[in-house]
Structures are given as structure tokens and as C-alpha cells.
Short mmCIF file of C-alpha atoms in Angstrom, two decimals:
data_model
loop_
_atom_site.label_atom_id
_atom_site.label_comp_id
_atom_site.label_asym_id
_atom_site.label_seq_id
_atom_site.Cartn_x
_atom_site.Cartn_y
_atom_site.Cartn_z
CA UNK A 1 -15.44 20.09 -1.56
CA UNK A 2 -13.93 20.95 1.75
CA UNK A 3 -12.69 24.49 2.19
CA UNK A 4 -10.53 25.87 4.96
CA UNK A 5 -10.21 29.69 5.46
CA UNK A 6 -7.77 31.10 7.89
CA UNK A 7 -8.60 34.55 9.39
CA UNK A 8 -7.15 36.87 12.01
CA UNK A 9 -5.04 40.12 12.46
CA UNK A 10 -2.65 40.68 9.67
CA UNK A 11 -0.39 42.65 12.05
CA UNK A 12 0.79 41.63 15.50
CA UNK A 13 3.24 43.55 17.82
CA UNK A 14 6.31 41.87 19.01
CA UNK A 15 5.91 40.21 22.38
CA UNK A 16 2.15 39.99 21.81
CA UNK A 17 0.00 36.87 21.05
CA UNK A 18 -0.80 35.84 17.56
CA UNK A 19 -4.36 34.40 17.30
CA UNK A 20 -5.83 32.83 14.20
CA UNK A 21 -8.92 30.85 13.39
CA UNK A 22 -9.59 28.40 10.55
CA UNK A 23 -13.17 28.11 9.45
CA UNK A 24 -14.01 24.61 8.14
CA UNK A 25 -16.71 24.48 5.53
CA UNK A 26 -18.24 21.14 6.47
CA UNK A 27 -18.81 19.09 9.65
CA UNK A 28 -15.76 17.02 9.35
CA UNK A 29 -14.07 18.64 12.30
CA UNK A 30 -16.62 16.68 14.37
CA UNK A 31 -15.45 13.32 13.04
CA UNK A 32 -12.55 11.15 14.14
CA UNK A 33 -10.91 10.61 10.86
CA UNK A 34 -8.51 13.49 10.54
CA UNK A 35 -5.95 15.67 12.40
CA UNK A 36 -6.22 19.38 12.10
CA UNK A 37 -2.91 21.27 11.97
CA UNK A 38 -1.22 24.61 11.57
CA UNK A 39 1.92 25.30 9.51
CA UNK A 40 3.71 28.44 8.60
CA UNK A 41 6.12 29.75 5.97
CA UNK A 42 8.31 32.85 6.33
CA UNK A 43 8.36 34.84 3.03
CA UNK A 44 10.80 33.21 0.62
CA UNK A 45 11.75 30.40 3.11
CA UNK A 46 10.71 26.89 3.88
CA UNK A 47 7.75 25.41 5.77
CA UNK A 48 7.53 24.80 9.44
CA UNK A 49 5.02 22.59 11.19
CA UNK A 50 3.52 24.25 14.18
CA UNK A 51 1.35 21.54 15.57
CA UNK A 52 -1.80 19.39 15.06
CA UNK A 53 -4.78 18.16 17.14
CA UNK A 54 -6.84 15.01 16.76
CA UNK A 55 -10.51 14.31 17.39
CA UNK A 56 -9.98 13.46 21.05
CA UNK A 57 -8.21 16.73 21.62
CA UNK A 58 -4.81 15.36 21.86
CA UNK A 59 -2.26 17.94 20.69
CA UNK A 60 1.08 17.47 19.05
CA UNK A 61 3.35 20.45 18.93
CA UNK A 62 6.56 21.29 17.39
CA UNK A 63 9.00 20.91 20.32
CA UNK A 64 10.63 24.29 19.43
CA UNK A 65 7.34 26.06 19.95
CA UNK A 66 5.47 23.91 22.41
CA UNK A 67 5.95 26.33 25.29
CA UNK A 68 4.20 29.12 23.45
CA UNK A 69 1.62 27.49 21.26
CA UNK A 70 -2.00 26.25 21.82
CA UNK A 71 -4.18 24.64 19.23
CA UNK A 72 -7.81 23.95 19.91
CA UNK A 73 -10.97 22.99 18.24
CA UNK A 74 -14.45 24.42 18.55
CA UNK A 75 -16.81 21.86 17.03
CA UNK A 76 -19.93 23.90 17.69
CA UNK A 77 -18.40 26.55 15.38
CA UNK A 78 -16.52 24.29 12.96
CA UNK A 79 -13.36 26.02 13.60
CA UNK A 80 -9.76 25.46 14.55
CA UNK A 81 -7.74 27.99 16.50
CA UNK A 82 -4.13 28.84 16.88
CA UNK A 83 -2.60 31.00 19.70
CA UNK A 84 1.14 31.70 19.75
CA UNK A 85 2.49 33.91 22.49
CA UNK A 86 5.44 36.24 22.75
CA UNK A 87 5.96 36.44 19.01
CA UNK A 88 8.95 38.09 17.31
CA UNK A 89 9.55 39.69 13.98
CA UNK A 90 11.12 36.43 12.82
CA UNK A 91 7.78 34.80 13.04
CA UNK A 92 6.28 36.92 10.20
CA UNK A 93 4.90 34.26 7.94
CA UNK A 94 2.09 32.94 5.94
CA UNK A 95 0.16 30.67 8.31
CA UNK A 96 -1.76 27.71 6.95
CA UNK A 97 -4.33 25.51 8.51
CA UNK A 98 -4.63 21.94 7.20
CA UNK A 99 -6.74 18.78 7.47
CA UNK A 100 -4.56 15.73 7.31
CA UNK A 101 -5.45 12.06 7.71
CA UNK A 102 -2.19 10.96 9.16
CA UNK A 103 0.36 12.64 11.49
CA UNK A 104 2.94 12.16 8.76
CA UNK A 105 2.51 14.17 5.59
CA UNK A 106 0.02 16.72 4.30
CA UNK A 107 -2.18 17.11 1.27
CA UNK A 108 -3.00 13.52 0.41
CA UNK A 109 -6.15 14.02 -1.72
CA UNK A 110 -7.00 10.34 -1.60
CA UNK A 111 -7.38 10.60 2.13
CA UNK A 112 -9.31 13.83 2.05
CA UNK A 113 -6.44 16.07 3.12
CA UNK A 114 -6.79 19.71 2.50
CA UNK A 115 -5.05 23.07 3.00
CA UNK A 116 -6.29 26.60 3.52
CA UNK A 117 -5.07 29.31 1.24
CA UNK A 118 -2.91 30.80 4.03
CA UNK A 119 -2.90 34.16 5.66
CA UNK A 120 0.08 36.59 6.09
CA UNK A 121 0.80 37.67 9.57
CA UNK A 122 3.36 40.39 10.05
CA UNK A 123 5.00 40.85 13.38
CA UNK A 124 6.00 44.48 13.66
CA UNK A 125 5.76 47.41 16.01
CA UNK B 1 15.29 17.81 15.70
CA UNK B 2 16.00 16.15 12.26
CA UNK B 3 17.39 18.87 9.94
CA UNK B 4 16.49 18.48 6.22
CA UNK B 5 18.91 20.22 3.81
CA UNK B 6 17.91 20.77 0.24
CA UNK B 7 20.31 21.54 -2.66
CA UNK B 8 20.72 23.43 -4.75
CA UNK B 9 18.66 26.48 -3.60
CA UNK B 10 17.88 27.26 -7.23
CA UNK B 11 18.16 25.15 -10.36
CA UNK B 12 17.76 26.48 -13.86
CA UNK B 13 16.38 24.02 -16.36
CA UNK B 14 15.15 24.32 -19.92
CA UNK B 15 11.54 23.03 -20.75
CA UNK B 16 11.81 19.44 -21.82
CA UNK B 17 15.00 18.69 -19.77
CA UNK B 18 15.40 16.78 -16.46
CA UNK B 19 15.73 18.36 -13.11
CA UNK B 20 17.33 16.58 -10.16
CA UNK B 21 16.73 17.90 -6.64
CA UNK B 22 18.45 16.66 -3.56
CA UNK B 23 17.46 16.48 0.17
CA UNK B 24 19.73 15.34 2.96
CA UNK B 25 18.62 14.34 6.43
CA UNK B 26 20.77 15.01 9.45
CA UNK B 27 20.12 11.49 10.67
CA UNK B 28 18.54 8.44 9.06
CA UNK B 29 14.92 8.79 8.36
CA UNK B 30 14.61 5.34 6.51
CA UNK B 31 12.18 6.13 3.67
CA UNK B 32 10.05 8.42 5.67
CA UNK B 33 10.24 11.35 3.34
CA UNK B 34 7.68 13.32 1.42
CA UNK B 35 8.07 15.94 -1.43
CA UNK B 36 5.87 18.74 -2.23
CA UNK B 37 5.53 21.29 -5.05
CA UNK B 38 4.51 24.88 -4.34
CA UNK B 39 3.61 27.66 -6.76
CA UNK B 40 3.48 31.36 -5.82
CA UNK B 41 0.47 32.33 -3.68
CA UNK B 42 -0.58 28.65 -3.27
CA UNK B 43 -0.49 26.01 -0.54
CA UNK B 44 1.98 23.09 -1.21
CA UNK B 45 0.91 20.17 -3.12
CA UNK B 46 1.84 16.60 -2.20
CA UNK B 47 3.84 14.84 -4.83
CA UNK B 48 5.64 11.94 -3.23
CA UNK B 49 5.54 10.02 0.11
CA UNK B 50 7.40 7.08 1.48
CA UNK B 51 10.37 8.48 -0.60
CA UNK B 52 9.13 7.09 -3.90
CA UNK B 53 5.38 6.66 -3.91
CA UNK B 54 3.56 9.17 -6.08
CA UNK B 55 0.47 10.68 -4.55
CA UNK B 56 -2.89 10.51 -6.30
CA UNK B 57 -3.00 12.29 -9.62
CA UNK B 58 0.75 13.10 -9.79
CA UNK B 59 2.19 12.54 -13.30
CA UNK B 60 4.78 9.78 -13.82
CA UNK B 61 7.45 12.38 -14.81
CA UNK B 62 7.82 13.00 -10.99
CA UNK B 63 9.78 10.32 -9.29
CA UNK B 64 11.44 10.01 -5.79
CA UNK B 65 14.28 7.93 -4.69
CA UNK B 66 16.57 7.36 -1.73
CA UNK B 67 16.74 5.99 1.74
CA UNK B 68 18.49 6.75 4.91
CA UNK B 69 19.83 10.26 4.71
CA UNK B 70 19.97 10.97 0.99
CA UNK B 71 16.88 11.62 -1.15
CA UNK B 72 16.32 12.74 -4.71
CA UNK B 73 13.33 14.14 -6.59
CA UNK B 74 13.65 13.80 -10.36
CA UNK B 75 11.37 15.60 -12.84
CA UNK B 76 11.90 14.34 -16.29
CA UNK B 77 10.93 16.32 -19.40
CA UNK B 78 9.98 19.50 -17.51
CA UNK B 79 6.74 21.08 -18.45
CA UNK B 80 5.87 24.81 -18.04
CA UNK B 81 3.67 24.05 -15.13
CA UNK B 82 6.57 22.39 -13.20
CA UNK B 83 8.48 25.56 -12.61
CA UNK B 84 7.89 25.98 -8.91
CA UNK B 85 9.42 25.53 -5.47
CA UNK B 86 9.95 21.99 -4.12
CA UNK B 87 10.12 21.09 -0.57
CA UNK B 88 11.08 17.80 1.18
CA UNK B 89 9.80 16.76 4.56
CA UNK B 90 10.61 13.96 7.11
CA UNK B 91 8.06 12.18 9.16
CA UNK B 92 10.29 9.65 10.70
CA UNK B 93 9.59 11.45 13.95
CA UNK B 94 5.94 12.24 13.76
CA UNK B 95 6.20 14.33 16.91
CA UNK B 96 8.59 16.66 15.24
CA UNK B 97 7.87 17.00 11.49
CA UNK B 98 10.46 19.02 9.68
CA UNK B 99 10.83 20.40 6.25
CA UNK B 100 13.84 21.43 4.13
CA UNK B 101 14.38 24.97 2.97
CA UNK B 102 13.10 24.37 -0.58
CA UNK B 103 14.56 24.29 -4.13
CA UNK B 104 13.39 26.68 -6.74
CA UNK B 105 13.15 25.27 -10.27
CA UNK B 106 13.20 28.14 -12.73
CA UNK B 107 13.54 28.48 -16.51
CA UNK B 108 17.03 28.42 -18.03
#
């Protein structure tokens, strides 16, 4: 069964760049059937879609974050990356990576969707 | 941006009773709404898409309804494993997917 594992610094200073990777346990990142996305959730709050990337490398970003976010895929390493520049304390969140069949909803097991377990990133000096 | 507003923030329900959760969109999203269940320390689990279609493996006690700007998730005969946070999400604009703030269902 597919596993996604987020990793990266748990603490980032304000105004710096948040960088995370998501390790994909199989070779599906090399296929054309899915999108690969990032979402986040501040403690005790709702979810926010950050953006997604498809097989051809086309990226789709949350308009409110698009000037600061970069999502990329390294197929040779089976990993997905997120870079978010100029972060603030308000962006302290659990960050999730996800594989999703459609650029619509997430976690459709019939379509092979999957989530990582999430990683907490705290933005603080 | 389409804003999704969920109410109430917290609903207290006894096991075996019905819970009704609401989600309102700031503009019409037709039936392009999904619902998720999230338990502490876990990623969300897809329950409903297209406003009323249950995802694979979701029990029939979960049902969704609504269209346009008003949506409802109903959980009949609440089980112990149903106490969780529930999120709605619109995908009418797939270039700007947005979620509600969540409703917590806790034990009365």
C-alpha cells in the first residue's frame, strides 16, 4: 500500500523559507494518473490547500500563496517538494502531502488517493 | 475566493442520536462539495463528494445533501467512532480549492 512521508525542519524562523519533502513509497510519482499536492492545517483550525502538480509538471497554486510557493517533483528520488518563502507565525501548521486522482477532492480510496501522516512546522524566532 | 462557512463550530450529541452539520458557500458551487472526517492526529478521510455521493467504504449512516450555497452532512445513529471533526470543501473552482473551518462532534 502506498505510503507518503513528509519530512523537514520542525522549526522555521519568520521571514525564512519553509522547505519540506514527501517521500513516496512506490514509483507512482512517475506515472501520469495522479496529482501530487500539499495541504496544511493550523492547530485547531481548518484545512488549506496549498497547491498541486501533475505528471507533466503543471502546477496549480492557491492564489493567496502563489507568489511564495513552489511545488516540484523529483522522479529519480520518488519525492515531492514544497518551498514556501517569507513565512510568518500564522503559518504554523501541520503540513500534509497527498496523492489525488482529480484536482477536485482528496482521499478517494477507489481512485488510489492517499495522504501522508502530516508534519508539524512551527514558525517562530 | 469561495468562502465556506461551517456551523455550528461544536455540536454535542449523544451516542445513537442524529447529528446535522451545515456548510454554507459564499457563492453558488452547484453540487461541487465534499465532506471529510478527521480524528486527532490523523489525516482527513473522504466521506462524501458531489454533495451527496458516499465515498467507497463509508457507512450509510453518513449522508450529504444540498446544492447551490447550502449543504448538510447528516450522521444518523452516531457511533462512538463518529466523534470527530468534520470539514466541508468546495471544488467548483478547481484552481482555488477551499475548505470550511470545521465542526467538532463531541459527546453530550
